[in-house]
mmCIF file of C-alpha atoms in Angstrom:
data_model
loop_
_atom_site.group_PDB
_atom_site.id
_atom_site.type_symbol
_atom_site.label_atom_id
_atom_site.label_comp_id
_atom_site.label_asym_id
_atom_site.label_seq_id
_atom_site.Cartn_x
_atom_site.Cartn_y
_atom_site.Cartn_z
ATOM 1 C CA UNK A 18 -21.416 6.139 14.805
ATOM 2 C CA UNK A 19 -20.685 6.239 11.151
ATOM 3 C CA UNK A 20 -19.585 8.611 9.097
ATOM 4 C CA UNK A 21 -22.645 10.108 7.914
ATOM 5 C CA UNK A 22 -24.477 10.440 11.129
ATOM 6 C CA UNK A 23 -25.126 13.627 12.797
ATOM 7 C CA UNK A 24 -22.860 14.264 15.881
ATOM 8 C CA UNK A 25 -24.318 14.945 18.867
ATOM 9 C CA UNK A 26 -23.862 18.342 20.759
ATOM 10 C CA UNK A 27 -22.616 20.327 17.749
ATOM 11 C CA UNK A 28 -19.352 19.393 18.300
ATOM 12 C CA UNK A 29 -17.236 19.925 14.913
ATOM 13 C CA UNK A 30 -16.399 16.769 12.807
ATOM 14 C CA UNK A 31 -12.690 17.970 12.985
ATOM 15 C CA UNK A 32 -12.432 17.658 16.342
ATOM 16 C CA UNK A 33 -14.720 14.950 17.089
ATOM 17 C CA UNK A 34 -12.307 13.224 14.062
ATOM 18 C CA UNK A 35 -9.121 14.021 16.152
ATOM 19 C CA UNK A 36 -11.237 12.590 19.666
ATOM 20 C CA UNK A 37 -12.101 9.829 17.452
ATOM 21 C CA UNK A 38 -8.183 8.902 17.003
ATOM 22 C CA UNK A 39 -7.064 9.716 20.274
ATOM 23 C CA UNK A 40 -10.296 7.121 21.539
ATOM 24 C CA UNK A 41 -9.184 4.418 19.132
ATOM 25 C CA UNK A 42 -13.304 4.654 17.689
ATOM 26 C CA UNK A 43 -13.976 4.074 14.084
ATOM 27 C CA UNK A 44 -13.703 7.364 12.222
ATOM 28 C CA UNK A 45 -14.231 6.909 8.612
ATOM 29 C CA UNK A 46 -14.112 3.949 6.549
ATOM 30 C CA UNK A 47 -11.101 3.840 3.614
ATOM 31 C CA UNK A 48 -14.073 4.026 1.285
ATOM 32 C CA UNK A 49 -14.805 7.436 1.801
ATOM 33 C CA UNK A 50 -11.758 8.055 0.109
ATOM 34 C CA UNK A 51 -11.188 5.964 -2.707
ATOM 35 C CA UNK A 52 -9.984 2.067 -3.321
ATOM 36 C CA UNK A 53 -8.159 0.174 -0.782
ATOM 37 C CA UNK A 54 -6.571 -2.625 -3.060
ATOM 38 C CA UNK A 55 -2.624 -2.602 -4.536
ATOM 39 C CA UNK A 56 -3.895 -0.622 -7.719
ATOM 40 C CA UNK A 57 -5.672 2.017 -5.781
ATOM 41 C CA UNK A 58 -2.041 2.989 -4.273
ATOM 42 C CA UNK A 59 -1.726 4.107 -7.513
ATOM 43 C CA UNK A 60 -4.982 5.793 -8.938
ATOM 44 C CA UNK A 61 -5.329 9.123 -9.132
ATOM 45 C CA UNK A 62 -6.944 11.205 -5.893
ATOM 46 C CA UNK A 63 -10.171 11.035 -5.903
ATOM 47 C CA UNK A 64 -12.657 12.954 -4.231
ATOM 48 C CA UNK A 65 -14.315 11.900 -1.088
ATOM 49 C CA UNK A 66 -17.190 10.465 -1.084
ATOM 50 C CA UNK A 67 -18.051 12.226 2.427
ATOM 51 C CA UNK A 68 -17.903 16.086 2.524
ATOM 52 C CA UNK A 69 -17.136 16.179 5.830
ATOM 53 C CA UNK A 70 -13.562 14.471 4.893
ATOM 54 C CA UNK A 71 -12.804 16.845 0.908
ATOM 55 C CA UNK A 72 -9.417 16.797 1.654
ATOM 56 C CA UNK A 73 -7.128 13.941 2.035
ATOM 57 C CA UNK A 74 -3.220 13.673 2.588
ATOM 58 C CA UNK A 75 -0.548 11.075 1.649
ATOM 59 C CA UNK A 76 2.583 9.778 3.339
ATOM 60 C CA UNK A 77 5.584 7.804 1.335
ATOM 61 C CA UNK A 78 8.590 6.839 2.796
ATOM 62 C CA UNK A 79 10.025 4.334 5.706
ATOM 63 C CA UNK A 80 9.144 3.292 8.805
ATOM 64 C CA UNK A 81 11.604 4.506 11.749
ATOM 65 C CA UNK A 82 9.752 3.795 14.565
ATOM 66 C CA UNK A 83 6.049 2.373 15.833
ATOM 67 C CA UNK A 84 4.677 3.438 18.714
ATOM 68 C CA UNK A 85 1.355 1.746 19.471
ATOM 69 C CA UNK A 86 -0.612 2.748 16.514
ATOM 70 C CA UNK A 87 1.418 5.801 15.188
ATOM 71 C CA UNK A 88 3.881 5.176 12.520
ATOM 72 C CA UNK A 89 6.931 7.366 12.438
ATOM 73 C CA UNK A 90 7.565 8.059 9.005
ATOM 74 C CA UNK A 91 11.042 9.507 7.150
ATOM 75 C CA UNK A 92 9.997 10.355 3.574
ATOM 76 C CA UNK A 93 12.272 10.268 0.452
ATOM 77 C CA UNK A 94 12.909 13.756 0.411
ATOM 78 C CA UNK A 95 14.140 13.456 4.537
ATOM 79 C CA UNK A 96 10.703 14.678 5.217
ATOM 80 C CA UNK A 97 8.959 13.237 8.216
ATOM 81 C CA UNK A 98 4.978 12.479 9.127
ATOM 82 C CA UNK A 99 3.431 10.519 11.868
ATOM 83 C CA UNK A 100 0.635 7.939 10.339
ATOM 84 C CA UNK A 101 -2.219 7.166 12.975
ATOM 85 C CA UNK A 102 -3.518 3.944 12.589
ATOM 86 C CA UNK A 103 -7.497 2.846 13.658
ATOM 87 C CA UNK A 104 -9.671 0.385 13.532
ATOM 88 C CA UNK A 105 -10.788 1.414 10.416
ATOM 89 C CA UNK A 106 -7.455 1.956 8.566
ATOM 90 C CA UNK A 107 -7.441 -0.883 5.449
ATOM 91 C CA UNK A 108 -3.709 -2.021 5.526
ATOM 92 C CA UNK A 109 -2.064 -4.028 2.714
ATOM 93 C CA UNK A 110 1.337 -6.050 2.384
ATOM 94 C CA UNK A 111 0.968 -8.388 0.161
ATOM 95 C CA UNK A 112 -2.377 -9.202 0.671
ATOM 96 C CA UNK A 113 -5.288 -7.476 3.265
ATOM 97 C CA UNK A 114 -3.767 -7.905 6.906
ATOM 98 C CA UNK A 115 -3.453 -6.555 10.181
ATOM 99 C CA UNK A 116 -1.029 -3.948 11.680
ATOM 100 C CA UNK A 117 0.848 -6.933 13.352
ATOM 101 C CA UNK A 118 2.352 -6.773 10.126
ATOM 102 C CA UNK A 119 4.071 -3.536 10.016
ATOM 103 C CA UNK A 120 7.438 -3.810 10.971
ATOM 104 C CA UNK A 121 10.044 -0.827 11.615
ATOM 105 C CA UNK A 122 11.718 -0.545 8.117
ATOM 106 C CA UNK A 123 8.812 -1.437 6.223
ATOM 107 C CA UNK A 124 8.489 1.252 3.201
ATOM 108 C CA UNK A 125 4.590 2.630 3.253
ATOM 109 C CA UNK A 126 2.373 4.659 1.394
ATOM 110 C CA UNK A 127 -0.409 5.936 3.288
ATOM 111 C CA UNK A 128 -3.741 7.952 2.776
ATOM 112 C CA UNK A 129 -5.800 9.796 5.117
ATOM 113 C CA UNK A 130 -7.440 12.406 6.941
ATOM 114 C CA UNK A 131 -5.162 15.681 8.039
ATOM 115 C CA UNK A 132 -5.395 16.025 11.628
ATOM 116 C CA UNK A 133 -4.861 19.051 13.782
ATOM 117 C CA UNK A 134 -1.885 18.379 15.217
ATOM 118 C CA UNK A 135 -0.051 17.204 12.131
ATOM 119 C CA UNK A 136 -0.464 13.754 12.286
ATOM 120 C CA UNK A 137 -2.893 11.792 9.728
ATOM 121 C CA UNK A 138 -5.316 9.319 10.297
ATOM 122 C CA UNK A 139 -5.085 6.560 7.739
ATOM 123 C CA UNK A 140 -7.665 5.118 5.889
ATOM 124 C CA UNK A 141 -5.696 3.209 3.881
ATOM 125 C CA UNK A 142 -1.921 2.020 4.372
ATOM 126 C CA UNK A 143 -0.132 -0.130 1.578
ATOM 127 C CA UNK A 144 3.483 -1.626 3.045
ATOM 128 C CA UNK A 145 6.342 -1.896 1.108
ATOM 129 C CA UNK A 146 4.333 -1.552 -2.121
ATOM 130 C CA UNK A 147 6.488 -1.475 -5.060
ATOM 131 C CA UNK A 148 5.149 -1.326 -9.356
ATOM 132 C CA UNK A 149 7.823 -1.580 -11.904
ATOM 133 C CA UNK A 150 8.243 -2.055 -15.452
ATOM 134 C CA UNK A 151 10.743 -5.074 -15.594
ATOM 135 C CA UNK A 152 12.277 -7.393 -18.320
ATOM 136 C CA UNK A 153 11.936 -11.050 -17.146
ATOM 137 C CA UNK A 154 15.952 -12.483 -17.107
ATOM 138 C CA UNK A 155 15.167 -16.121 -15.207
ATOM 139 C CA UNK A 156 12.137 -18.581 -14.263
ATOM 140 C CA UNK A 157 11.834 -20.556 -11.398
ATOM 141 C CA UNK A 158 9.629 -23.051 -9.892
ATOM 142 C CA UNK A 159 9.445 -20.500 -6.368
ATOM 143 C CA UNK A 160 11.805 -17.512 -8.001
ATOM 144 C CA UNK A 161 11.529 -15.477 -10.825
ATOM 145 C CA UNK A 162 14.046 -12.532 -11.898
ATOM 146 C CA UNK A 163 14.019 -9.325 -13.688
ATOM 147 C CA UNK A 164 16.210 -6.617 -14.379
ATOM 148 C CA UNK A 165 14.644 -3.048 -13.535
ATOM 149 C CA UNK A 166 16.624 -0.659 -14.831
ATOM 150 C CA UNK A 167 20.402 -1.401 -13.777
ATOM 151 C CA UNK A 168 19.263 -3.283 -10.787
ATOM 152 C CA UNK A 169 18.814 -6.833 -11.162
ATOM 153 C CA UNK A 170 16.013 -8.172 -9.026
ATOM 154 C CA UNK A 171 14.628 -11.653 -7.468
ATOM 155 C CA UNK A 172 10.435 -12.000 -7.562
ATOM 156 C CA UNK A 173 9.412 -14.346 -5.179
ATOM 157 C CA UNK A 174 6.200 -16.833 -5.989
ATOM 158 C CA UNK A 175 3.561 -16.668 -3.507
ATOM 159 C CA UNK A 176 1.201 -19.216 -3.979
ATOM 160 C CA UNK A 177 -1.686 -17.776 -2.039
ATOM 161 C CA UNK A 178 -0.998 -14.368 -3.913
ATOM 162 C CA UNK A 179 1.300 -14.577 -7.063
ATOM 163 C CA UNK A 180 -1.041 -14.088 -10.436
ATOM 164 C CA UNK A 181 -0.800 -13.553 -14.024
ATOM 165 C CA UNK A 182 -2.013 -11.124 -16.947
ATOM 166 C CA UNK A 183 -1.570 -12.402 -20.507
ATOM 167 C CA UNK A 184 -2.230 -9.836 -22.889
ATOM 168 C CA UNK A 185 -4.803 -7.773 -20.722
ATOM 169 C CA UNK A 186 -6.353 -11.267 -20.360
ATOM 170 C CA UNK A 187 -8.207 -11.964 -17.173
ATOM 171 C CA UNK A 188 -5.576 -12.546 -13.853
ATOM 172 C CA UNK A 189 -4.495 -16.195 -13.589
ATOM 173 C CA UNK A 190 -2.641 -18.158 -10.823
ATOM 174 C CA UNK A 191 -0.815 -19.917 -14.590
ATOM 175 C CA UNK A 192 2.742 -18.765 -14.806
ATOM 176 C CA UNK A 193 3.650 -20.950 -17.303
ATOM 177 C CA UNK A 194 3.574 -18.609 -20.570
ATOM 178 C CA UNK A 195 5.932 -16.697 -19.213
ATOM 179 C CA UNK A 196 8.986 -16.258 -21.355
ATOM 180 C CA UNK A 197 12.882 -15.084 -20.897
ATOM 181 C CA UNK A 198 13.144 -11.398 -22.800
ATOM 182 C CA UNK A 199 9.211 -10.743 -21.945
ATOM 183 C CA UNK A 200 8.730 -7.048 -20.652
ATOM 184 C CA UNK A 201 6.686 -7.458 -17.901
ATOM 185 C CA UNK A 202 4.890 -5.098 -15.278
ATOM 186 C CA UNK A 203 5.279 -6.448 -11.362
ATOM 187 C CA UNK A 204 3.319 -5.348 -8.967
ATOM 188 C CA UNK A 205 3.540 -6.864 -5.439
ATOM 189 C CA UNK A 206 5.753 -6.123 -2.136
ATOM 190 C CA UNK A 207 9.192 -5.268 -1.420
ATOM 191 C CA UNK A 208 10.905 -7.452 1.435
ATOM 192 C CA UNK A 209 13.264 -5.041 3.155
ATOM 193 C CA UNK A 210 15.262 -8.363 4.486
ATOM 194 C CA UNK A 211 16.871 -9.353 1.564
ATOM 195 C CA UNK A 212 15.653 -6.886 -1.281
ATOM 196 C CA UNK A 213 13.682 -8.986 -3.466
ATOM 197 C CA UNK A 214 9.857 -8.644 -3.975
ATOM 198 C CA UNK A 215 7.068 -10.826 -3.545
ATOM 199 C CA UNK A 216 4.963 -10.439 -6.834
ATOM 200 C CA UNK A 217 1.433 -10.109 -6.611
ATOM 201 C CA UNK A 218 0.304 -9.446 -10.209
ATOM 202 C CA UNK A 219 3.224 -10.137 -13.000
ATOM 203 C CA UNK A 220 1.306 -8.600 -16.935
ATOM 204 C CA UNK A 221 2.674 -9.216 -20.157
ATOM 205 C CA UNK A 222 2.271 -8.739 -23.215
ATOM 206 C CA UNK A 223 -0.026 -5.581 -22.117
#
């Protein structure tokens, strides 16, 4: 059953939603809510595409504790949220992947679907996500470093995943015009193991 198919029996989409979570079934795909790639983390809400899902919720903060599919999350302001995850939740750390991935201590921003009980079902869940305006201070074959802020930080190179922007220029795997003293926006995925960040999208120059 999709999202825009009648439900049988008259039941209410709420609560066939909240069966729908508890049954592990498909319950809306992340596009019924907006983007699911790094720069949608960061959009502004849109509205859903599906009426039967107008209102959507978001959780920020660290991962305590998994259990199964449910994320146990303590926000930045000592908040806490549970994060459902189902077959249909879009997840992102680094690149598209699987909830293997998570790890306790992870950071995550999540959107979803407000459920009954308090919990929401995710559509979309971006892991350790980070976007900051940086100064380039070192370049490395496999390393580059910035300073962000008063915090000097390491950018790892990932091959599969690392690209450029040159002046608003189209995204390139070519680090090579990158320069000492270059402002630079970074947008990729914090590593809670050793605090550096693996850079997705480095732009310059923008």
């Amino acid at each position: 059953m999709t999202a825009h198919q009648a439900i049988p029996g008259g039941v209410g989409r709420r609560r066939f939603l909240t069966n729908a979570v508890v049954g592990g079934a498909t319950i809306v795909g992340a596009t019924a809510l907006g983007g699911i790639d790094a720069d949608a983390a960061f959009a502004a809400p849109q509205p859903s595409l599906d009426p039967a899902f107008a209102k959507s919720s978001f959780v920020e903060g660290r991962i305590v504790r998994i259990d199964g599919g449910m994320l146990h999350v303590l926000g930045s302001h000592g908040d806490r949220a549970r994060v459902q995850l189902t077959n249909a939740t879009s997840i992102w750390k680094v690149e598209p992947t699987t909830a293997d991935a998570i790890e306790a201590g992870d950071g995550l921003y999540a959107r979803g679907v407000p459920m009954p009980d308090g919990t929401v079902a995710a559509d979309a869940v971006w892991v350790n996500i980070v976007n900051m305006a940086t100064t380039i201070r070192g370049i490395g074959k496999s390393r580059l470093h910035f300073s962000h802020g008063n915090h000097e930080v390491v950018g790892n190179v990932v091959p599969s995943a690392t690209s450029a922007s040159y002046a608003g220029r189209a995204l390139t795997s070519d680090l090579s015009q990158l320069r000492i003293g270059q402002h630079a926006q970074v947008l990729g995925a914090w590593r809670p193991s050793d605090d550096s960040v693996d850079v997705v999208r480095i732009s310059v120059g923008h």
